[in-house]
mmCIF file of C-alpha atoms in Angstrom:
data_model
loop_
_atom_site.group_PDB
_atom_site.id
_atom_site.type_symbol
_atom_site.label_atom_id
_atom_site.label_comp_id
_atom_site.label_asym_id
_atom_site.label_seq_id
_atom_site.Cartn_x
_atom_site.Cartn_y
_atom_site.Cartn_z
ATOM 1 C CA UNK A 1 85.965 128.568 94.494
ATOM 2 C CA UNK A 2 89.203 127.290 92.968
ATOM 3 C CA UNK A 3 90.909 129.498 95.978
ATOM 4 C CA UNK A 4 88.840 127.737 98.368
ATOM 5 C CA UNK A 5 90.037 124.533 96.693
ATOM 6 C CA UNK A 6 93.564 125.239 97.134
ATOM 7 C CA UNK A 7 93.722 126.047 100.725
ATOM 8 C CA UNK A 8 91.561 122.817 101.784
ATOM 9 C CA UNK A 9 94.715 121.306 99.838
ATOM 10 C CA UNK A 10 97.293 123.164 101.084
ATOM 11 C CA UNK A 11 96.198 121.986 105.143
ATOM 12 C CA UNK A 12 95.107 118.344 104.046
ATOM 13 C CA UNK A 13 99.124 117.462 105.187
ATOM 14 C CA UNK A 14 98.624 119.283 108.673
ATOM 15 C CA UNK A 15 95.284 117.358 109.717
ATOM 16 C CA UNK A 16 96.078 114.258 112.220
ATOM 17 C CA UNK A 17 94.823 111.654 109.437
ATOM 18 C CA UNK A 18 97.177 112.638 107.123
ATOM 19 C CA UNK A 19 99.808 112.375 108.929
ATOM 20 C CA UNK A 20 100.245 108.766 109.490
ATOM 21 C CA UNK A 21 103.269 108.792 111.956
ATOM 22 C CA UNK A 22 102.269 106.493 114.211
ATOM 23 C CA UNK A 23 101.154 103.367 112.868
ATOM 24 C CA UNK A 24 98.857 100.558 114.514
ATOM 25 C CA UNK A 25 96.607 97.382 113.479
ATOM 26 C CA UNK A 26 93.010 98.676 114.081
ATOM 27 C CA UNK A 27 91.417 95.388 115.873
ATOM 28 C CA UNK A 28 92.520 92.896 118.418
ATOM 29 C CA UNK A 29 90.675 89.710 119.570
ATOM 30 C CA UNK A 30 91.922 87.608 122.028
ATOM 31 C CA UNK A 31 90.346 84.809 124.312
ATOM 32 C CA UNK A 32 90.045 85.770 128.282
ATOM 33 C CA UNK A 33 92.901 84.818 130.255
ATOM 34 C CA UNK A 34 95.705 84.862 126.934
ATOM 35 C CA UNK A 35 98.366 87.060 126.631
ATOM 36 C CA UNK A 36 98.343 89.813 123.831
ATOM 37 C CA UNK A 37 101.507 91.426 121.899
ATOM 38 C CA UNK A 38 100.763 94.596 119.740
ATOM 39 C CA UNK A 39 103.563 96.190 117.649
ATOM 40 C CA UNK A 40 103.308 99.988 117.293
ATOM 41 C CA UNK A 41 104.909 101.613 114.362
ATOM 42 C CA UNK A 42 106.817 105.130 114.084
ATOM 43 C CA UNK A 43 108.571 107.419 112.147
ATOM 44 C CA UNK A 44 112.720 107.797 112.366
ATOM 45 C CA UNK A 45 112.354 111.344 113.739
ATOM 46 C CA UNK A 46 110.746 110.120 117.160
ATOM 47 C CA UNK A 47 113.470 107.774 117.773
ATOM 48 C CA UNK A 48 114.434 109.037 121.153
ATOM 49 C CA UNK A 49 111.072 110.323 121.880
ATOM 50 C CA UNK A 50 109.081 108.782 124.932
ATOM 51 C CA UNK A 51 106.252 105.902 124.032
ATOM 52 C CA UNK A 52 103.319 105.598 126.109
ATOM 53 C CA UNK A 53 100.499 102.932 126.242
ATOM 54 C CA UNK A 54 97.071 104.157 127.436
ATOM 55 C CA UNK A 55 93.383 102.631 127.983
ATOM 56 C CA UNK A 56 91.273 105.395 126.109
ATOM 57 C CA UNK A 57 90.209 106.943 122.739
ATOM 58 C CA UNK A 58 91.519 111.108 123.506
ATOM 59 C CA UNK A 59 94.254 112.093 125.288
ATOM 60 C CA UNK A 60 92.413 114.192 127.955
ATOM 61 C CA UNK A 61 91.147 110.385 129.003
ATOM 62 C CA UNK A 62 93.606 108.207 128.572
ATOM 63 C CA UNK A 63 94.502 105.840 131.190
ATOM 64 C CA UNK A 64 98.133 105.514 131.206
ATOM 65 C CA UNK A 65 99.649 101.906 131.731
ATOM 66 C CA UNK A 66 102.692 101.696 130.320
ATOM 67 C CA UNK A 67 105.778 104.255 129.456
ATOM 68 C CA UNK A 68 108.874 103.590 127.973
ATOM 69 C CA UNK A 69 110.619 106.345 130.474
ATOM 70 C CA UNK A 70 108.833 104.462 133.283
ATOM 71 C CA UNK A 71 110.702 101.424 135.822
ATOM 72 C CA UNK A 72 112.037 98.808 133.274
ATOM 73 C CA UNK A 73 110.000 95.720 133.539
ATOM 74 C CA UNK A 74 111.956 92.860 134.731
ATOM 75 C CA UNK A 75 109.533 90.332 134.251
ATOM 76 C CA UNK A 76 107.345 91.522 131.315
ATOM 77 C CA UNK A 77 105.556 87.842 130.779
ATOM 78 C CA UNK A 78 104.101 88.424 134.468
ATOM 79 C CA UNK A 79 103.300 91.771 134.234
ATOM 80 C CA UNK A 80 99.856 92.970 133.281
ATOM 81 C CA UNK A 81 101.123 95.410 131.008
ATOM 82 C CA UNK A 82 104.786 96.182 129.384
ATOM 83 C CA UNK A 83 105.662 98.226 126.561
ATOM 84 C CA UNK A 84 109.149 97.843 124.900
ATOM 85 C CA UNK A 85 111.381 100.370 122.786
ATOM 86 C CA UNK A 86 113.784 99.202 119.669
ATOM 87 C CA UNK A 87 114.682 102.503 118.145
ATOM 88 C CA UNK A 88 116.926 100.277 115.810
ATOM 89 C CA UNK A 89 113.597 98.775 114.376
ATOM 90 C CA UNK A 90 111.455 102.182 115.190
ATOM 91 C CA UNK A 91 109.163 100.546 116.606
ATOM 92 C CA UNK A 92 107.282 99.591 120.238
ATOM 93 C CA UNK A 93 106.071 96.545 121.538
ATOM 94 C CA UNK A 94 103.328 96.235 123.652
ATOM 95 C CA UNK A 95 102.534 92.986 126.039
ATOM 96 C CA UNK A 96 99.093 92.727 127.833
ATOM 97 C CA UNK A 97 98.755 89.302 129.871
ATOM 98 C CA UNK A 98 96.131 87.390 131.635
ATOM 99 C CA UNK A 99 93.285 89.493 129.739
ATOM 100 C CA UNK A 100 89.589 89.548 131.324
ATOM 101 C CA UNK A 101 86.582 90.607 129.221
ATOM 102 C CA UNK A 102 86.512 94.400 131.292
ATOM 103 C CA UNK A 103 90.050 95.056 129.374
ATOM 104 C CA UNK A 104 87.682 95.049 126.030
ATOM 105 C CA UNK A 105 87.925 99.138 124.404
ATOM 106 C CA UNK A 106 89.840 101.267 122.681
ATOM 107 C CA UNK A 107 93.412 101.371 123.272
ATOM 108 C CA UNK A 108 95.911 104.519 121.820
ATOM 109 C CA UNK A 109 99.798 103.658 121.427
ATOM 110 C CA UNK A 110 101.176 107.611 121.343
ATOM 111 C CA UNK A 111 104.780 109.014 120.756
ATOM 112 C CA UNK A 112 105.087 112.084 123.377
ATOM 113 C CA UNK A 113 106.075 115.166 121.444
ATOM 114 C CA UNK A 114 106.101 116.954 124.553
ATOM 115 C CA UNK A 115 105.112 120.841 122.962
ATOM 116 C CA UNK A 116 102.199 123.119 123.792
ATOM 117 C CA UNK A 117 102.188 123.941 120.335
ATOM 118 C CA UNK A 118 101.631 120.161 119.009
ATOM 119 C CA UNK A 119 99.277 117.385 119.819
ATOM 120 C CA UNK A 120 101.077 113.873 120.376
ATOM 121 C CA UNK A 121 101.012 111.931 117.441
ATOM 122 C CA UNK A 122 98.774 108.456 118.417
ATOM 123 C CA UNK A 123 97.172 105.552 116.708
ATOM 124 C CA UNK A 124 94.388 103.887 118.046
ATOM 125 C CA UNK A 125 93.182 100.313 118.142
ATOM 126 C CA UNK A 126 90.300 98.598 119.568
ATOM 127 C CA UNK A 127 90.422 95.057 121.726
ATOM 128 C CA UNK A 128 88.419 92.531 122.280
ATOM 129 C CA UNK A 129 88.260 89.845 125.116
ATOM 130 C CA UNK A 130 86.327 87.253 124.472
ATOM 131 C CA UNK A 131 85.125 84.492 127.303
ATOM 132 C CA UNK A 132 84.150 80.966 125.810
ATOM 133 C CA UNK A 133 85.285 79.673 122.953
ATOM 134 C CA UNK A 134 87.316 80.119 119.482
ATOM 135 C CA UNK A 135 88.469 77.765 116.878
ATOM 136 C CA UNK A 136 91.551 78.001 115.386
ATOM 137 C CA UNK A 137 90.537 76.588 112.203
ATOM 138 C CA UNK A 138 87.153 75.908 110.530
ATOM 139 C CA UNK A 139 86.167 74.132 108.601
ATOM 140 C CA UNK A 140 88.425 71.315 108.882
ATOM 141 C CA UNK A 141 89.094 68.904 106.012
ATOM 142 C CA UNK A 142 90.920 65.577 105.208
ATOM 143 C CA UNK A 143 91.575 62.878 102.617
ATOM 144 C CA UNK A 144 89.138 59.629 103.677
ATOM 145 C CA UNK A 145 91.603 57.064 105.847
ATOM 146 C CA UNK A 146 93.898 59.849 106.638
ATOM 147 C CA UNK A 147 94.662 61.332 110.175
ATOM 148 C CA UNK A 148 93.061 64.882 111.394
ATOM 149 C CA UNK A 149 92.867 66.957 114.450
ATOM 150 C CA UNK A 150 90.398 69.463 115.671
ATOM 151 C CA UNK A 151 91.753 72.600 117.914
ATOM 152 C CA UNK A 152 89.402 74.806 120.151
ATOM 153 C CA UNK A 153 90.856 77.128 122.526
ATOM 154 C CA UNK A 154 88.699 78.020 125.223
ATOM 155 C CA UNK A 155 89.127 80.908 127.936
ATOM 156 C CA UNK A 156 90.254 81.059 131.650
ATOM 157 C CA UNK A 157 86.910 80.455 133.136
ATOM 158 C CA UNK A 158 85.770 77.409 131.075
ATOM 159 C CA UNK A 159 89.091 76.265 132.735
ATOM 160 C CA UNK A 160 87.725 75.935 136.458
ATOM 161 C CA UNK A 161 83.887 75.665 135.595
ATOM 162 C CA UNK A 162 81.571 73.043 134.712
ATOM 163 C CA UNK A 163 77.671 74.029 134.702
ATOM 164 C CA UNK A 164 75.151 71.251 136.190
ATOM 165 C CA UNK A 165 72.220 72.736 135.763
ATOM 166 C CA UNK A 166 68.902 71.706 137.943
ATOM 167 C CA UNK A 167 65.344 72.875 136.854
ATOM 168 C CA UNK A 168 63.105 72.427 139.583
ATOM 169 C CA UNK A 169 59.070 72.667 138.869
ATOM 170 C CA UNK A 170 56.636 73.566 140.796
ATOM 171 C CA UNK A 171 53.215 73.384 139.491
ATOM 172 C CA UNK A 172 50.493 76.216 141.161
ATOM 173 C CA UNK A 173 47.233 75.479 138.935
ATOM 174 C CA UNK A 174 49.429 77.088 135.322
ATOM 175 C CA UNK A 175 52.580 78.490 137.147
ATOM 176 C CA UNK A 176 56.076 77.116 136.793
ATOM 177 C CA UNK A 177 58.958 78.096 138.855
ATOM 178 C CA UNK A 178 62.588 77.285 137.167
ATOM 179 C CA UNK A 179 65.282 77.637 139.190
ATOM 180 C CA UNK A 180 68.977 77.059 137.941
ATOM 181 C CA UNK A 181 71.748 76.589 139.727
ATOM 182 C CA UNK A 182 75.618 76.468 139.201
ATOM 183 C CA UNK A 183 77.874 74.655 140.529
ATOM 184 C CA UNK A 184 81.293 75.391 140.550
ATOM 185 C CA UNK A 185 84.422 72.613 140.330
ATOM 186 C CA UNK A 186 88.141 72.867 140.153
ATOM 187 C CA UNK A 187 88.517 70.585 136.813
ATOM 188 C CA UNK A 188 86.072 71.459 133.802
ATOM 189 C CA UNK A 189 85.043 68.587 131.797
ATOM 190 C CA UNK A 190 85.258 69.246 128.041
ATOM 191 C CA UNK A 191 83.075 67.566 125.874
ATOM 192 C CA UNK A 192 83.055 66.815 122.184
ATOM 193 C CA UNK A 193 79.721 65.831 120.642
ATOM 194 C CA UNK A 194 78.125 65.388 116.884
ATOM 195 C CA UNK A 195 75.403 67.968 116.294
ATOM 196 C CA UNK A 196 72.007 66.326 116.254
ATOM 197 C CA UNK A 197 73.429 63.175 117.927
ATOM 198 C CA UNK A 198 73.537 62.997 121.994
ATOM 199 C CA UNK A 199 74.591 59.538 121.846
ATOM 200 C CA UNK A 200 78.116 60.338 120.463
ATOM 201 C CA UNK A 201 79.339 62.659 123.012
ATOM 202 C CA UNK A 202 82.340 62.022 124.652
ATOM 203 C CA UNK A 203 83.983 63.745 127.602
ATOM 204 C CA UNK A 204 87.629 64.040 129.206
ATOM 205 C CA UNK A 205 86.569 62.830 132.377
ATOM 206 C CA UNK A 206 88.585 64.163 135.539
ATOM 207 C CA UNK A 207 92.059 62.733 133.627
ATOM 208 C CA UNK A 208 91.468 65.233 131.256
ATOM 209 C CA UNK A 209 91.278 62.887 128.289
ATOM 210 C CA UNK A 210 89.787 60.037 126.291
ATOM 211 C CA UNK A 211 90.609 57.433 123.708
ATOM 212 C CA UNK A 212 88.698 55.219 121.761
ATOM 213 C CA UNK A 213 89.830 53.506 118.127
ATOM 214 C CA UNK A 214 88.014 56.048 116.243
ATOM 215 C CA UNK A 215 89.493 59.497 118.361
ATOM 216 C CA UNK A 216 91.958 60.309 120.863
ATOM 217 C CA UNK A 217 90.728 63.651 123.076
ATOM 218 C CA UNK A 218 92.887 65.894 125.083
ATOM 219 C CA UNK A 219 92.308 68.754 127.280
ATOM 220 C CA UNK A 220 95.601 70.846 128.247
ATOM 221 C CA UNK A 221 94.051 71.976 131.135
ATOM 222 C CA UNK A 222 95.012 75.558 129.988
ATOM 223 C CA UNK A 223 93.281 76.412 126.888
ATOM 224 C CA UNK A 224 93.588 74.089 124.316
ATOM 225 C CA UNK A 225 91.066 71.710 123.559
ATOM 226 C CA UNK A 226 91.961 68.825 120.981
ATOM 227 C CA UNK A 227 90.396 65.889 119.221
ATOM 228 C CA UNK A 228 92.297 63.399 116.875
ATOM 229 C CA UNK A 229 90.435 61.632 114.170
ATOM 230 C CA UNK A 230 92.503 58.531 113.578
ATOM 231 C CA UNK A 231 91.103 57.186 110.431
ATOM 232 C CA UNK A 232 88.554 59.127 108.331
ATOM 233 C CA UNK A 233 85.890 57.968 107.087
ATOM 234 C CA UNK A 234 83.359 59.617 104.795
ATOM 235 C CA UNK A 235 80.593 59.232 107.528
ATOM 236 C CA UNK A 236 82.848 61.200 109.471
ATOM 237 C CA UNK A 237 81.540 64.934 107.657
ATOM 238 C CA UNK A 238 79.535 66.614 109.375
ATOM 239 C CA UNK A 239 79.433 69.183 112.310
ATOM 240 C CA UNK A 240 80.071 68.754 115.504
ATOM 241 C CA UNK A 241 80.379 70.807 119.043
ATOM 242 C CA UNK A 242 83.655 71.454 121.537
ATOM 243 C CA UNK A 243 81.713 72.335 124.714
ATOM 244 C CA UNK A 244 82.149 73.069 128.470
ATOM 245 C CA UNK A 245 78.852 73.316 130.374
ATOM 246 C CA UNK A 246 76.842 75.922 128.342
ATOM 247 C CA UNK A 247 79.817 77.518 126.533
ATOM 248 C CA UNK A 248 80.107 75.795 123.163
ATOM 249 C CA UNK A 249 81.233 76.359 119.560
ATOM 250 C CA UNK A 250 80.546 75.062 116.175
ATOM 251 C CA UNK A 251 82.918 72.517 113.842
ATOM 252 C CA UNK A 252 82.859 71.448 110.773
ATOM 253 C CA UNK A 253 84.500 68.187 109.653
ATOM 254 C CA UNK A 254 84.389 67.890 105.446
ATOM 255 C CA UNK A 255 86.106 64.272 104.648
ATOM 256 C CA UNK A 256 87.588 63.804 100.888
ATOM 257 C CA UNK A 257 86.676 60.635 99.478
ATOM 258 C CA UNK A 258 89.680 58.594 98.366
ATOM 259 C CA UNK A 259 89.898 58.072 94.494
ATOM 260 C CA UNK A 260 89.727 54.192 93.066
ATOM 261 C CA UNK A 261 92.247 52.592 91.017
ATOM 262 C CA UNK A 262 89.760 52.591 88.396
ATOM 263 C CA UNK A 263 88.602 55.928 88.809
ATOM 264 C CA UNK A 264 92.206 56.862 88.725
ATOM 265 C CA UNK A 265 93.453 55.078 85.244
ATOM 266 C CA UNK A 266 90.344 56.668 83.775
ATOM 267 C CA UNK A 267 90.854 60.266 84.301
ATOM 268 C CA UNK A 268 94.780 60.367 84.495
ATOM 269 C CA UNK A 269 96.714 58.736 82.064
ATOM 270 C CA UNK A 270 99.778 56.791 82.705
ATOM 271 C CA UNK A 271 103.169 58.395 82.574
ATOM 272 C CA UNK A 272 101.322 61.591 81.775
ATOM 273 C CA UNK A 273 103.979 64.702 83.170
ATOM 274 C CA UNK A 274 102.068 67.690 84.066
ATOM 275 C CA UNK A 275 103.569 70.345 82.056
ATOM 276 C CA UNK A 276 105.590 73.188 83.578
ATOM 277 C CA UNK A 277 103.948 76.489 83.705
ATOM 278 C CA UNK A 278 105.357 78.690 80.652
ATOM 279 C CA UNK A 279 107.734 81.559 81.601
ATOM 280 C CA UNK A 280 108.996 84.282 78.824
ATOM 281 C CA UNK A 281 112.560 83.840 78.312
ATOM 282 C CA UNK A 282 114.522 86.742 77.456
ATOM 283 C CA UNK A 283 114.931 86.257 73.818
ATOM 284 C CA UNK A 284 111.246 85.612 73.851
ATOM 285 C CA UNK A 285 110.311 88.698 75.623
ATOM 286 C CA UNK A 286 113.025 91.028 73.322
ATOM 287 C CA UNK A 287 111.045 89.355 70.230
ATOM 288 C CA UNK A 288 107.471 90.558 71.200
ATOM 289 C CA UNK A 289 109.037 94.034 72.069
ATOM 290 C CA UNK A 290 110.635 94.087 68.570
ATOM 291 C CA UNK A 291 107.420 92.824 67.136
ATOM 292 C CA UNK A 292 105.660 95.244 68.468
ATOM 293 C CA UNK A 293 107.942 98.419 67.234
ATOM 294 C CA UNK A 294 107.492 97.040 64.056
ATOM 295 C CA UNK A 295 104.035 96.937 64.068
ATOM 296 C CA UNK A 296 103.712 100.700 65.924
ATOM 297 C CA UNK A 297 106.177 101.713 62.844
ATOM 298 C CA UNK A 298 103.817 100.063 60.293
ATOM 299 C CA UNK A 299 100.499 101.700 61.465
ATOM 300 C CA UNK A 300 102.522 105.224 61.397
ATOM 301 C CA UNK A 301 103.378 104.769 58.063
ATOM 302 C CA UNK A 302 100.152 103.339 56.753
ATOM 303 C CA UNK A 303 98.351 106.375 57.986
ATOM 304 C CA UNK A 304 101.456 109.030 56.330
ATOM 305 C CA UNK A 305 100.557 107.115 53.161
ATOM 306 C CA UNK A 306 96.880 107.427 53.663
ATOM 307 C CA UNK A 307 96.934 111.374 54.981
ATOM 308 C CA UNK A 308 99.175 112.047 51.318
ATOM 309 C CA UNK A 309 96.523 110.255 49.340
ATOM 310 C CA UNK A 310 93.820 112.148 50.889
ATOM 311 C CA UNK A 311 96.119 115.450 50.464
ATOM 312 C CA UNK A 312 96.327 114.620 46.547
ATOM 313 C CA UNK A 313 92.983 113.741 46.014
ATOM 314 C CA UNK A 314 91.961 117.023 47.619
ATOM 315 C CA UNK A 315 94.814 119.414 45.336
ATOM 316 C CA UNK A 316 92.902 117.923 42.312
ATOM 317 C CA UNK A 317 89.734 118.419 43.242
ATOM 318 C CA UNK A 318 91.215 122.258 44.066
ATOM 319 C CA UNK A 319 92.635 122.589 40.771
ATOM 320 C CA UNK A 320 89.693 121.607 38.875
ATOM 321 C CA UNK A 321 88.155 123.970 40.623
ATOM 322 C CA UNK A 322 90.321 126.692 39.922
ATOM 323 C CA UNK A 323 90.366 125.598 36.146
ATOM 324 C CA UNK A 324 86.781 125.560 35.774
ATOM 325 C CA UNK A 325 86.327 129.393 37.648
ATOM 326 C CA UNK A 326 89.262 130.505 35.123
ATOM 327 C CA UNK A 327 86.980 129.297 31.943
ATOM 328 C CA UNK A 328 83.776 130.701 33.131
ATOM 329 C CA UNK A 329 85.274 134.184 33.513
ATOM 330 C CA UNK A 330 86.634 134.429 30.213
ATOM 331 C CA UNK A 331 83.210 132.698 28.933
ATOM 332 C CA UNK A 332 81.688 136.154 30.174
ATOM 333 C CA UNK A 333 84.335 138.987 29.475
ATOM 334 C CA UNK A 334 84.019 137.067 25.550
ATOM 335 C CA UNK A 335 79.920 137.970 26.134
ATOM 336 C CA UNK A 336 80.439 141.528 27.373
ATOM 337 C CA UNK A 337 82.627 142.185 24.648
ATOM 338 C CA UNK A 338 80.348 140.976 21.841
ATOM 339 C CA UNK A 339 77.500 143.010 23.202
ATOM 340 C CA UNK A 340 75.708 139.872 24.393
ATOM 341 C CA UNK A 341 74.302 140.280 28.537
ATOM 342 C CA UNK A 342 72.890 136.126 27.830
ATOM 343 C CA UNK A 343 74.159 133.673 30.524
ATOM 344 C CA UNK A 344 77.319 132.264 30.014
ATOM 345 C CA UNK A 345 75.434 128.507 30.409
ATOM 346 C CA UNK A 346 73.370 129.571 27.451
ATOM 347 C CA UNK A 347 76.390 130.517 25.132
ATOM 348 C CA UNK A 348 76.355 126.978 24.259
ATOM 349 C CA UNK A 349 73.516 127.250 21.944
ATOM 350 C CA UNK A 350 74.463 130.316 20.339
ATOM 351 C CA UNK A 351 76.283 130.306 16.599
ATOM 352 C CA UNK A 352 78.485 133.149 16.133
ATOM 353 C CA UNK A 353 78.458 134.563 12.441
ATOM 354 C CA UNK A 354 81.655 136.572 11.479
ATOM 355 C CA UNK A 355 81.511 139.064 8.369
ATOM 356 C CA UNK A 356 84.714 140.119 6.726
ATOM 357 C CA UNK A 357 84.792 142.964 4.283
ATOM 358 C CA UNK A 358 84.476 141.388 0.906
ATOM 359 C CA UNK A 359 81.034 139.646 2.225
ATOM 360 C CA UNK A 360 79.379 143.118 2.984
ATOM 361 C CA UNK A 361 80.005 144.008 -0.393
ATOM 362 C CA UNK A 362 78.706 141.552 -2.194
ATOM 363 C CA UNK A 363 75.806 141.899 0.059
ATOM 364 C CA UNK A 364 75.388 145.366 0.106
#
């Protein structure tokens, strides 16, 4: 098992995922009709190597479209696709223009290694081409009286189309017939609306713009879609729709209410300077560290002293020990000697009688 473990190891740097020589931004969204720039990432060693741009996920399917050892683009911005080499800067730029929602799918920026015995190394990325709308910020907030503007982007087609649709009834005894139509014109009207309020929609009109003392709306005519709140006012939050026909997107407008005077001298008091955040100086910083070696030196000696107490403590207990086994075995030779086989615990309560000479005489 642990050989088995080793050799997965020992290949983990050969495997394609591993490798990481060709770097790339996984996801791309982009509105239909924009332009697209994609930076692809590589390592020194494939500095002179060729880069290649193709529509596809494996190599066997790849749909070239651009190579740097192809014709050199001379107009790149008009071109559908251009790639671009800095060696300096090891990396490759890739330019994709006037994008329709069919360019969507995977994409693979490769370096061309150009052996039989080794795959090119690639990175893959996926795009997406959206058609209607996209805001470029939301929500959108501002301080009540102040000035703010709103900007949806929209794509090609909402550029050149405005929906009128007509539902036509027919009524045979429970059956309805809807028909809708569209009908295409050269200039899109944009609209701007307040959700849940019909009333306050305003359009750009064929002039491409309107103006009233509240907002100022302007259509680009290319893809940007702006209104101007001139003077907020707390009524003013709320959401609120950019739309063209039946392509439209959500916007949220949060207004701030101003602060009073009095609320002001209440909470803030006067001449009060915020104080600066604290940074360590130096000194400060040398300080702790010394602080701190004294304190790691303490705790070493506090347990020294503590491991010799317990050392001491122990040697006495060992030698009392010792002592005590020393004076029981001489307790017991002393009771072998004297012809005595009692326990040396109950020598306590024995009385020993010694006879000299002169007593046995008398006695005898």
């Amino acid at each position: 098992m642990q050989q088995l473990l080793l050799l997965t190891l020992s290949l983990l740097p050969w495997m394609p995922a591993f490798h990481c020589e060709v770097t790339l931004h996984g996801e791309y969204s982009a509105l239909e009709g924009q332009s697209l720039t994609i930076p692809c990432h590589y390592q020194p060693k494939y500095a002179s190597n060729v880069k290649y741009w193709c529509h596809g996920k494996t190599r066997e399917f790849c749909t070239s479209l651009a190579r740097t050892d192809g014709p050199r683009s001379i107009n790149p911005a008009v071109e559908k696709v251009s790639i671009f080499d800095d060696p300096i800067q090891l990396l490759s730029t890739v330019t994709m223009n006037n994008l329709k929602q069919g360019d969507s799918g995977w994409y693979m920026c490769g370096v061309e290694i150009g052996s039989m015995w080794k795959a090119d190394d690639v990175a893959h990325t996926y795009i997406k081409v959206i058609h209607g709308w996209s805001n470029v910020k939301n929500p959108v907030s501002g301080m009540e009286g102040s000035s703010v503007t709103v900007e949806c982007l929209y794509s090609e087609r909402l550029r050149h189309l405005n929906f009128l649709s007509f539902i036509s009834c027919h009524s045979l005894r429970t059956r309805f017939l809807f028909r809708h139509k569209q009908i295409y014109k050269r200039d899109s009207e944009k609209t701007w609306c307040r959700s849940g309020d019909p009333r306050s929609c305003r359009s750009t009109g064929s002039e491409g713009s309107y103006e009233d003392s509240s907002v100022a709306i302007r259509d680009d005519r290319i893809g940007a879609f702006t209104v101007t709140f001139k003077k907020l006012q707390t009524g003013d939050t709320a959401w609120y729709w950019c739309s063209a026909g039946q392509e439209k997107t959500p916007v949220q407008i949060l207004v701030t209410p101003q602060p009073t005077a009095t609320a002001t001298s209440r909470s803030t008091p006067p001449m009060t300077k915020v104080p600066e955040p604290h940074v360590d100086s130096k000194d400060s910083i040398d300080t702790r560290n010394n602080h701190d070696h004294l304190l790691a030196i303490m705790v070493v000696c506090l347990c020294v002293i503590i491991l010799g107490v317990v050392a001491m403590v122990a040697r006495k207990l060992w030698s009392y020990y010792r002592k005590d086994s020393v004076l029981r075995e001489v307790a017991k030779m002393k009771a072998k000697y004297n012809g005595y086989s009692v326990d040396v615990d109950d020598l306590q309560s024995v009385a020993v009688v010694f006879l000299n000479k002169n007593s046995e005489e008398v006695h005898s």
